Amino acid sequence: MITTTRRRDRVRRTGIEQEFAVLGTAGQVDFQRWTGAGRVPGCRLDAGDPGAHRLSWGGVITADDREAEIATPPEPLRPGFTTELIASLARLRMELADTVAGYRLDGVSTHLNVEVPDRAVAAVAHRFALRHAAAMMLLLDRRDSPGLLVRPRRSRLELGGEYAAGQQLTGAMVFAAAAAVECQRHLGPGLGVQPVLEPARERFGWYVDRGAFGTDLYRHGRAARIGPHRAQDLLDRSWERVRRLAEDWATDAEVATVDDLVTGRHPLPCEEPDAEQAPAVGRPDPDVDMITERHWAELTLRPMLISWDYAVWRLSAGGDSRVVALPSTALTEFLADFSSGRSAEWCRRVLCNSTFKPLASAREIRSGGVFDGIRPGFSLNPTERDPLTGRLGGPGSPSSRQQKHDSAEEPRPRPQLLPKMRRFRLRIPQSRGRAFIAGIAGAITLTVGAATAAVIIQGAQSREVSGATTTPTTAPTATPDPSSASSTSPSGSPKPSASTGVPAATPQIPRKKADAISGTFAVRIKVVDGNANVPVGTAFRRNVTLTSECSGESCTLSLAGSRATFGGGVLRFSGSVMQGCVKGGGKSRVDWSMKLRPKWAGAPGSRPITGFRATERLTAPNPKVCGAETVNDPIEEIWIGVRK
């Protein structure tokens, strides 16, 4: 019979994928020339990627667009795991080189994978991007790399970066595994500095650009200034935070590899990339053959699908057949039992039993079992997260690799609908229903252009700790305090007044600079730290006008009626708005602040600015006024303005 290990007791698994450009005398050659013609060794057992060929020992060779891609079989997280992974990569590299004999392979990218339970992987990915992106980028990427991809996949966290080799690849894999474990186990605060996250393309997740920390991280390396810190400080703090976890399952040599990279005894990839090495390839275990049809007496076992998570086989004898689905971690034992005859009696009983139902959903594959065939029209293609919403789609979802190959147009980034992962949440009785949630969401709102969205105070059912996505609730704009002034903040909220307790600042801005900053700008606004109602990645556009009112040599610069102070080359706007609680009396205050940095075409004040970059933050400092129905969940926006 099929036996599986409970997920929480299983050893976590890891894996590495690498992509290569196939180069000939005339330039790059499309590797689909080989996969499409069946000239790659192995069998096609991936329903989501018809071009993927799995080798007998579990490695995979496929095409990712025009590049060739190799993927190691999952390796348990245990002492020496990086040695096994790199040996698998070397074996795959040799197979790939033999396949494209006469052509040259040039490394393009590396993807590190660490197993994380499905229920938590989205939250872990978001936390990793905010907490450990800087360290991961320094350990993995080169000086000319674009940035880091952080993607929650099915049962695993995927980190995409530059092609890596040698000690740098080993160190990056050890750190990635330890940091992923830390992000799942510990929900405490981050390291004090967070990057600007952008929605990833093609698959759901986040992209951390080389300039996401306000400086070119790869150009300056360890010396890059990130707020009050150096990049080296963040690297030290990240490794210090996860090193103890790495010591639990890595060898002393594996931990020392990361130590050398962090301390500078070995160069980072952005300082000097490691050269290709020739690790011991070894031989695959002859007893592990994942792709060959097996026979025992009258019984036949034929593979149908093998993936990171599960495997599907067809068991048959005579005219009877059944479909057997099981987790991939149980596959080796299952095949050994069949080949030795230990499971022969169980197989015969399964074939004689006529009470099994057809396989009809991907969820049934993941849980494992025996089925009476496959329902007509159902695909074995494993479910992936929708690239736009982050929700798990059905078989054949738009995130499948085949659609990526068939599409000539690169997908445009779209708003991600995953809520911000926060430490504070409110559990609301289910009986109160969706209407009650919508009411709480409308407690504090700010209107931005034509969009109305709940921003700060919101209720949250038990939906966020699991990383599950929720559709933003559109709520009516709350009415500001009638006693406040009628002019608005940059987000459309009333400007500060005496009634709010936050008086407007008195700026001291030279006339020449104020005139140079004034003007109308087309602005792109993106939420980089959101909540369930204004999720990370939400983006929109609006026109903004900066005006100056001068008297003598001093000027007042205003944005939508809100005045600014000027110092250090930065404009600072701030204010508050009072809004009533959903239930009962009382009013809660929302504070907003903006730092706007002009982009000068020449010397400051010599000519009109070409645009600006601004950061706006909104927070509710006193949510207790409205009782337990609310929580404080700030958001942060990035504004990029270009003069019209």
CSV table of C-alpha atoms in Angstrom, one decimal, residues 229-603:
chain,number,residue,atom,x,y,z
A,229,HIS,CA,24.1,51.6,6.8
A,230,ARG,CA,26.6,50.0,4.4
A,231,ALA,CA,25.6,47.0,2.4
A,232,GLN,CA,28.2,45.1,4.3
A,233,ASP,CA,26.3,45.8,7.5
A,234,LEU,CA,23.1,44.2,6.1
A,235,LEU,CA,25.1,41.2,4.8
A,236,ASP,CA,26.6,40.7,8.3
A,237,ARG,CA,23.2,41.1,10.0
A,238,SER,CA,21.4,38.7,7.7
A,239,TRP,CA,24.0,36.0,8.0
A,240,GLU,CA,24.3,36.5,11.8
A,241,ARG,CA,20.5,36.0,12.0
A,242,VAL,CA,20.4,32.8,10.0
A,243,ARG,CA,23.8,31.2,10.7
A,244,ARG,CA,22.6,29.3,13.8
A,245,LEU,CA,19.9,27.6,11.6
A,246,ALA,CA,22.5,26.7,9.0
A,247,GLU,CA,24.6,25.0,11.7
A,248,ASP,CA,21.8,22.6,12.4
A,249,TRP,CA,21.9,20.9,9.0
A,250,ALA,CA,25.0,22.0,7.1
A,251,THR,CA,28.6,20.8,7.5
A,252,ASP,CA,31.2,23.0,9.0
A,253,ALA,CA,32.8,23.4,5.6
A,254,GLU,CA,29.4,24.6,4.1
A,255,VAL,CA,29.0,27.2,6.9
A,256,ALA,CA,32.6,28.3,6.5
A,257,THR,CA,32.0,28.9,2.8
A,258,VAL,CA,29.4,31.5,3.7
A,259,ASP,CA,31.6,32.9,6.4
A,260,ASP,CA,34.4,33.5,3.9
A,261,LEU,CA,32.1,35.3,1.5
A,262,VAL,CA,30.6,37.5,4.2
A,263,THR,CA,33.8,38.5,5.8
A,264,GLY,CA,35.6,39.1,2.5
A,265,ARG,CA,38.1,36.3,2.7
A,266,HIS,CA,36.6,35.2,-0.6
A,267,PRO,CA,35.3,37.7,-3.2
A,268,LEU,CA,31.6,38.3,-3.8
A,269,PRO,CA,30.3,37.7,-7.4
A,270,CYS,CA,30.1,41.5,-7.9
A,271,GLU,CA,33.7,41.8,-7.0
A,272,GLU,CA,35.2,38.8,-8.9
A,273,PRO,CA,33.0,35.9,-10.2
A,274,ASP,CA,34.2,32.4,-9.5
A,275,ALA,CA,35.5,30.5,-12.5
A,276,GLU,CA,33.9,27.3,-13.7
A,277,GLN,CA,35.2,24.3,-11.8
A,278,ALA,CA,35.0,20.6,-12.5
A,279,PRO,CA,33.4,18.9,-9.5
A,280,ALA,CA,33.3,15.2,-9.1
A,281,VAL,CA,30.3,14.0,-11.2
A,282,GLY,CA,29.9,10.5,-9.8
A,283,ARG,CA,27.5,8.0,-11.1
A,284,PRO,CA,23.7,7.9,-10.6
A,285,ASP,CA,22.4,5.2,-8.3
A,286,PRO,CA,21.6,2.3,-10.6
A,287,ASP,CA,18.7,1.3,-8.3
A,288,VAL,CA,16.9,4.6,-8.9
A,289,ASP,CA,15.3,4.7,-12.3
A,290,MET,CA,12.3,7.1,-12.4
A,291,ILE,CA,11.4,6.8,-16.1
A,292,THR,CA,11.5,3.2,-17.1
A,293,GLU,CA,8.4,1.0,-17.4
A,294,ARG,CA,8.5,-1.8,-14.8
A,295,HIS,CA,7.1,-5.3,-14.8
A,296,TRP,CA,6.5,-7.9,-12.1
A,297,ALA,CA,4.8,-11.1,-13.2
A,298,GLU,CA,1.6,-9.9,-14.9
A,299,LEU,CA,1.8,-6.4,-13.4
A,300,THR,CA,3.0,-3.4,-15.4
A,301,LEU,CA,3.9,0.1,-13.9
A,302,ARG,CA,4.3,2.9,-16.4
A,303,PRO,CA,5.2,6.6,-15.5
A,304,MET,CA,2.8,9.3,-16.5
A,305,LEU,CA,4.0,12.4,-14.6
A,306,ILE,CA,6.9,13.3,-12.3
A,307,SER,CA,7.3,16.7,-10.7
A,308,TRP,CA,8.9,18.4,-7.7
A,309,ASP,CA,5.8,17.6,-5.6
A,310,TYR,CA,4.3,14.3,-6.8
A,311,ALA,CA,4.4,11.5,-9.3
A,312,VAL,CA,1.6,9.7,-11.2
A,313,TRP,CA,1.9,6.2,-12.5
A,314,ARG,CA,-0.4,3.8,-14.4
A,315,LEU,CA,-0.7,0.3,-12.9
A,316,SER,CA,-2.1,-2.3,-15.2
A,317,ALA,CA,-2.6,-6.1,-15.6
A,318,GLY,CA,-4.5,-7.7,-18.5
A,319,GLY,CA,-7.4,-5.4,-19.4
A,320,ASP,CA,-7.5,-3.6,-16.0
A,321,SER,CA,-5.7,-0.5,-15.0
A,322,ARG,CA,-5.6,2.1,-12.2
A,323,VAL,CA,-3.9,5.4,-11.8
A,324,VAL,CA,-1.6,5.8,-8.7
A,325,ALA,CA,-0.7,9.2,-7.5
A,326,LEU,CA,1.8,9.8,-4.6
A,327,PRO,CA,4.1,12.4,-3.2
A,328,SER,CA,7.5,12.5,-5.0
A,329,THR,CA,9.2,11.9,-1.6
A,330,ALA,CA,7.6,8.4,-1.5
A,331,LEU,CA,8.5,7.5,-5.1
A,332,THR,CA,11.8,5.7,-4.5
A,333,GLU,CA,10.3,3.4,-1.8
A,334,PHE,CA,7.2,2.7,-3.9
A,335,LEU,CA,9.3,1.7,-7.0
A,336,ALA,CA,11.6,-0.4,-4.9
A,337,ASP,CA,8.6,-2.3,-3.4
A,338,PHE,CA,7.2,-2.9,-6.8
A,339,SER,CA,10.5,-4.1,-8.4
A,340,SER,CA,11.1,-6.5,-5.5
A,341,GLY,CA,7.5,-7.9,-5.6
A,342,ARG,CA,6.8,-6.7,-2.0
A,343,SER,CA,3.8,-4.7,-3.2
A,344,ALA,CA,2.5,-7.3,-5.8
A,345,GLU,CA,-0.4,-8.5,-3.6
A,346,TRP,CA,-1.4,-4.9,-2.9
A,347,CYS,CA,-1.3,-4.1,-6.6
A,348,ARG,CA,-3.6,-7.1,-7.4
A,349,ARG,CA,-6.1,-6.0,-4.8
A,350,VAL,CA,-6.1,-2.5,-6.2
A,351,LEU,CA,-6.8,-3.8,-9.7
A,352,CYS,CA,-9.7,-6.0,-8.5
A,353,ASN,CA,-11.3,-3.1,-6.6
A,354,SER,CA,-13.9,-1.3,-8.7
A,355,THR,CA,-14.9,1.4,-6.2
A,356,PHE,CA,-12.3,4.0,-7.1
A,357,LYS,CA,-13.3,7.3,-8.7
A,358,PRO,CA,-11.6,9.0,-11.6
A,359,LEU,CA,-8.8,11.5,-11.0
A,360,ALA,CA,-10.5,14.9,-11.4
A,361,SER,CA,-8.5,17.6,-9.6
A,362,ALA,CA,-4.9,18.6,-8.9
A,363,ARG,CA,-5.7,18.6,-5.2
A,364,GLU,CA,-6.3,14.8,-5.4
A,365,ILE,CA,-2.9,14.3,-7.0
A,366,ARG,CA,-1.2,16.2,-4.2
A,367,SER,CA,-2.9,14.2,-1.5
A,368,GLY,CA,-2.1,10.9,-3.3
A,369,GLY,CA,-4.3,7.9,-3.8
A,370,VAL,CA,-5.6,5.3,-6.3
A,371,PHE,CA,-8.0,6.3,-9.1
A,372,ASP,CA,-10.1,4.6,-11.7
A,373,GLY,CA,-8.5,6.4,-14.7
A,374,ILE,CA,-8.5,10.1,-15.4
A,375,ARG,CA,-11.6,12.2,-16.0
A,376,PRO,CA,-12.1,13.2,-19.6
A,377,GLY,CA,-10.8,16.8,-20.2
A,378,PHE,CA,-8.7,16.8,-17.0
A,379,SER,CA,-5.0,17.7,-17.4
A,380,LEU,CA,-2.2,16.5,-15.1
A,381,ASN,CA,-0.6,19.9,-15.5
A,382,PRO,CA,0.2,21.0,-11.9
A,383,THR,CA,-1.5,24.1,-10.6
A,384,GLU,CA,0.6,27.3,-10.4
A,385,ARG,CA,-0.1,30.7,-9.0
A,386,ASP,CA,-1.8,33.1,-11.3
A,387,PRO,CA,0.9,35.6,-12.4
A,388,LEU,CA,-1.4,38.5,-11.8
A,389,THR,CA,-3.3,37.7,-8.6
A,390,GLY,CA,-1.1,35.1,-6.8
A,391,ARG,CA,-4.0,32.7,-6.5
A,392,LEU,CA,-3.6,29.1,-7.3
A,393,GLY,CA,-5.1,28.5,-10.8
A,394,GLY,CA,-6.4,25.3,-12.2
A,395,PRO,CA,-4.6,22.9,-14.6
A,396,GLY,CA,-3.4,24.7,-17.7
A,397,SER,CA,-3.3,28.0,-15.8
A,398,PRO,CA,-1.7,31.1,-17.6
A,399,SER,CA,1.5,30.5,-15.7
A,400,SER,CA,2.4,27.3,-17.5
A,401,ARG,CA,5.7,27.3,-19.3
A,402,GLN,CA,4.1,26.2,-22.6
A,403,GLN,CA,2.0,29.4,-22.7
A,404,LYS,CA,5.2,31.4,-22.1
A,405,HIS,CA,6.8,29.7,-25.1
A,406,ASP,CA,3.7,30.2,-27.2
A,407,SER,CA,3.4,33.9,-26.4
A,408,ALA,CA,5.5,36.4,-28.4
A,409,GLU,CA,4.6,39.4,-26.2
A,410,GLU,CA,6.2,39.8,-22.8
A,411,PRO,CA,3.6,40.1,-20.1
A,412,ARG,CA,3.3,43.6,-18.6
A,413,PRO,CA,3.6,43.9,-14.9
A,414,ARG,CA,0.2,44.1,-13.2
A,415,PRO,CA,-0.8,44.8,-9.6
A,416,GLN,CA,-0.2,42.0,-7.2
A,417,LEU,CA,-3.1,41.2,-5.0
A,418,LEU,CA,-1.2,39.6,-2.1
A,419,PRO,CA,-1.7,41.4,1.2
A,420,LYS,CA,1.2,42.7,3.1
A,421,MET,CA,2.4,40.2,5.7
A,422,ARG,CA,2.2,41.9,9.1
A,423,ARG,CA,2.5,40.8,12.8
A,424,PHE,CA,-0.9,42.2,13.9
A,425,ARG,CA,-4.2,40.8,12.7
A,426,LEU,CA,-7.7,40.7,13.9
A,427,ARG,CA,-9.9,37.6,13.8
A,428,ILE,CA,-13.5,38.4,13.1
A,429,PRO,CA,-16.3,35.9,13.7
A,430,GLN,CA,-17.5,34.4,10.4
A,431,SER,CA,-21.1,35.1,11.3
A,432,ARG,CA,-20.5,38.8,10.8
A,433,GLY,CA,-19.9,38.2,7.2
A,434,ARG,CA,-18.3,40.1,4.3
A,435,ALA,CA,-20.4,43.3,4.9
A,436,PHE,CA,-18.8,43.8,8.3
A,437,ILE,CA,-15.3,43.4,6.8
A,438,ALA,CA,-16.1,46.0,4.1
A,439,GLY,CA,-17.4,48.4,6.8
A,440,ILE,CA,-14.2,48.2,8.8
A,441,ALA,CA,-12.1,48.6,5.6
A,442,GLY,CA,-13.9,51.9,5.1
A,443,ALA,CA,-12.9,53.3,8.5
A,444,ILE,CA,-9.9,55.2,7.1
A,445,THR,CA,-9.7,55.8,3.4
A,446,LEU,CA,-7.7,58.2,1.1
A,447,THR,CA,-8.8,59.0,-2.4
A,448,VAL,CA,-5.9,59.0,-4.9
A,449,GLY,CA,-7.0,60.4,-8.3
A,450,ALA,CA,-10.0,58.4,-9.5
A,451,ALA,CA,-9.2,55.4,-7.3
A,452,THR,CA,-10.8,54.9,-3.9
A,453,ALA,CA,-9.2,52.3,-1.7
A,454,ALA,CA,-9.1,51.4,2.0
A,455,VAL,CA,-5.6,52.3,3.2
A,456,ILE,CA,-4.8,52.0,6.9
A,457,ILE,CA,-7.4,50.6,9.3
A,458,GLN,CA,-9.0,47.3,8.3
A,459,GLY,CA,-10.3,44.1,9.8
A,460,ALA,CA,-8.6,40.9,8.8
A,461,GLN,CA,-10.0,37.4,9.0
A,462,SER,CA,-7.6,34.6,9.5
A,463,ARG,CA,-6.4,34.8,5.9
A,464,GLU,CA,-3.0,36.5,6.1
A,465,VAL,CA,-0.8,34.3,8.2
A,466,SER,CA,-1.2,31.5,5.6
A,467,GLY,CA,-0.2,33.9,2.8
A,468,ALA,CA,-3.5,33.4,1.0
A,469,THR,CA,-4.6,36.1,-1.3
A,470,THR,CA,-7.7,38.2,-0.9
A,471,THR,CA,-9.4,40.5,-3.3
A,472,PRO,CA,-9.3,44.1,-2.2
A,473,THR,CA,-12.5,45.4,-0.9
A,474,THR,CA,-13.6,48.7,-2.4
A,475,ALA,CA,-14.9,50.9,0.3
A,476,PRO,CA,-16.7,54.3,0.4
A,477,THR,CA,-14.4,57.2,1.1
A,478,ALA,CA,-14.8,58.3,4.7
A,479,THR,CA,-15.9,61.8,5.4
A,480,PRO,CA,-13.2,64.0,6.9
A,481,ASP,CA,-13.7,66.2,9.9
A,482,PRO,CA,-16.0,69.1,8.8
A,483,SER,CA,-13.9,71.5,10.8
A,484,SER,CA,-10.8,70.7,8.8
A,485,ALA,CA,-9.7,72.9,5.9
A,486,SER,CA,-11.1,72.1,2.4
A,487,SER,CA,-7.8,71.8,0.6
A,488,THR,CA,-6.3,68.3,0.0
A,489,SER,CA,-3.1,66.4,0.6
A,490,PRO,CA,-1.1,64.7,-2.2
A,491,SER,CA,-3.4,61.7,-1.9
A,492,GLY,CA,-6.6,63.8,-1.9
A,493,SER,CA,-7.0,64.0,1.9
A,494,PRO,CA,-7.7,67.4,3.6
A,495,LYS,CA,-4.6,69.3,4.4
A,496,PRO,CA,-3.5,69.8,8.1
A,497,SER,CA,-5.3,72.4,10.0
A,498,ALA,CA,-5.7,73.6,13.6
A,499,SER,CA,-8.5,71.2,14.2
A,500,THR,CA,-6.2,68.2,13.4
A,501,GLY,CA,-3.6,69.4,15.8
A,502,VAL,CA,-0.9,69.3,13.1
A,503,PRO,CA,-0.2,72.9,12.0
A,504,ALA,CA,1.2,73.5,8.5
A,505,ALA,CA,4.9,74.1,8.3
A,506,THR,CA,6.4,77.4,7.4
A,507,PRO,CA,9.0,76.8,4.6
A,508,GLN,CA,12.0,78.8,3.7
A,509,ILE,CA,12.6,78.2,0.0
A,510,PRO,CA,14.7,80.6,-2.2
A,511,ARG,CA,12.6,82.1,-5.0
A,512,LYS,CA,14.8,80.8,-7.8
A,513,LYS,CA,14.6,77.2,-6.6
A,514,ALA,CA,10.9,77.4,-5.9
A,515,ASP,CA,10.2,78.6,-9.4
A,516,ALA,CA,12.4,75.9,-10.9
A,517,ILE,CA,10.5,73.2,-9.0
A,518,SER,CA,7.0,74.5,-9.8
A,519,GLY,CA,5.1,72.9,-12.7
A,520,THR,CA,2.7,70.1,-13.7
A,521,PHE,CA,3.9,66.5,-13.7
A,522,ALA,CA,2.7,63.2,-15.0
A,523,VAL,CA,3.1,60.8,-12.0
A,524,ARG,CA,3.2,57.1,-11.8
A,525,ILE,CA,2.4,55.8,-8.3
A,526,LYS,CA,3.1,52.3,-7.0
A,527,VAL,CA,2.4,50.8,-3.6
A,528,VAL,CA,5.6,49.2,-2.2
A,529,ASP,CA,4.3,48.4,1.3
A,530,GLY,CA,0.6,47.7,1.3
A,531,ASN,CA,-2.2,45.9,3.1
A,532,ALA,CA,-5.1,43.7,2.1
A,533,ASN,CA,-7.1,46.6,0.6
A,534,VAL,CA,-4.1,48.4,-1.1
A,535,PRO,CA,-1.8,45.5,-2.0
A,536,VAL,CA,1.8,45.7,-2.8
A,537,GLY,CA,2.2,46.4,-6.5
A,538,THR,CA,-1.0,48.4,-6.9
A,539,ALA,CA,-0.2,51.1,-9.5
A,540,PHE,CA,-2.0,54.1,-11.0
A,541,ARG,CA,-1.3,57.4,-12.7
A,542,ARG,CA,-2.3,61.0,-12.0
A,543,ASN,CA,-1.3,64.6,-12.8
A,544,VAL,CA,0.3,66.6,-10.0
A,545,THR,CA,0.9,70.4,-9.9
A,546,LEU,CA,3.6,72.0,-7.7
A,547,THR,CA,3.0,75.7,-7.2
A,548,SER,CA,5.0,78.4,-5.5
A,549,GLU,CA,3.8,81.6,-3.8
A,550,CYS,CA,6.7,84.0,-3.2
A,551,SER,CA,7.1,87.1,-1.1
A,552,GLY,CA,10.5,88.7,-1.2
A,553,GLU,CA,13.2,86.1,-1.4
A,554,SER,CA,11.2,83.4,0.5
A,555,CYS,CA,8.6,81.2,-1.2
A,556,THR,CA,5.9,78.7,-0.1
A,557,LEU,CA,5.8,75.6,-2.3
A,558,SER,CA,2.6,73.6,-2.2
A,559,LEU,CA,1.2,70.4,-3.6
A,560,ALA,CA,-2.5,70.1,-3.8
A,561,GLY,CA,-2.8,72.7,-1.1
A,562,SER,CA,-0.3,71.2,1.3
A,563,ARG,CA,2.8,73.2,2.1
A,564,ALA,CA,6.3,71.8,2.2
A,565,THR,CA,9.5,72.5,4.0
A,566,PHE,CA,12.8,72.3,2.0
A,567,GLY,CA,16.1,71.2,3.2
A,568,GLY,CA,19.0,69.0,2.0
A,569,GLY,CA,17.5,69.1,-1.5
A,570,VAL,CA,14.3,67.3,-0.3
A,571,LEU,CA,10.7,68.7,-0.1
A,572,ARG,CA,8.8,67.4,3.0
A,573,PHE,CA,5.1,67.4,3.1
A,574,SER,CA,3.0,66.2,6.0
A,575,GLY,CA,-0.4,66.3,7.5
A,576,SER,CA,-3.3,64.5,9.2
A,577,VAL,CA,-6.9,63.8,8.7
A,578,MET,CA,-9.6,62.8,11.2
A,579,GLN,CA,-12.1,60.1,10.3
A,580,GLY,CA,-15.0,58.6,12.3
A,581,CYS,CA,-15.0,55.1,13.6
A,582,VAL,CA,-17.2,52.5,11.9
A,583,LYS,CA,-19.1,51.8,15.1
A,584,GLY,CA,-19.9,54.1,18.0
A,585,GLY,CA,-18.3,57.6,18.6
A,586,GLY,CA,-14.8,58.8,18.3
A,587,LYS,CA,-12.5,59.6,15.5
A,588,SER,CA,-9.2,58.1,14.5
A,589,ARG,CA,-6.3,60.1,13.0
A,590,VAL,CA,-4.4,59.2,9.8
A,591,ASP,CA,-1.0,60.8,9.5
A,592,TRP,CA,0.6,61.1,6.1
A,593,SER,CA,4.1,62.3,5.1
A,594,MET,CA,5.9,62.7,1.8
A,595,LYS,CA,9.6,63.2,1.0
A,596,LEU,CA,10.0,64.5,-2.6
A,597,ARG,CA,13.4,64.7,-4.2
A,598,PRO,CA,13.6,66.9,-7.4
A,599,LYS,CA,15.6,65.7,-10.4
A,600,TRP,CA,17.6,68.7,-11.6
A,601,ALA,CA,18.7,68.9,-15.3
A,602,GLY,CA,21.8,71.0,-14.2
A,603,ALA,CA,22.9,72.8,-11.1
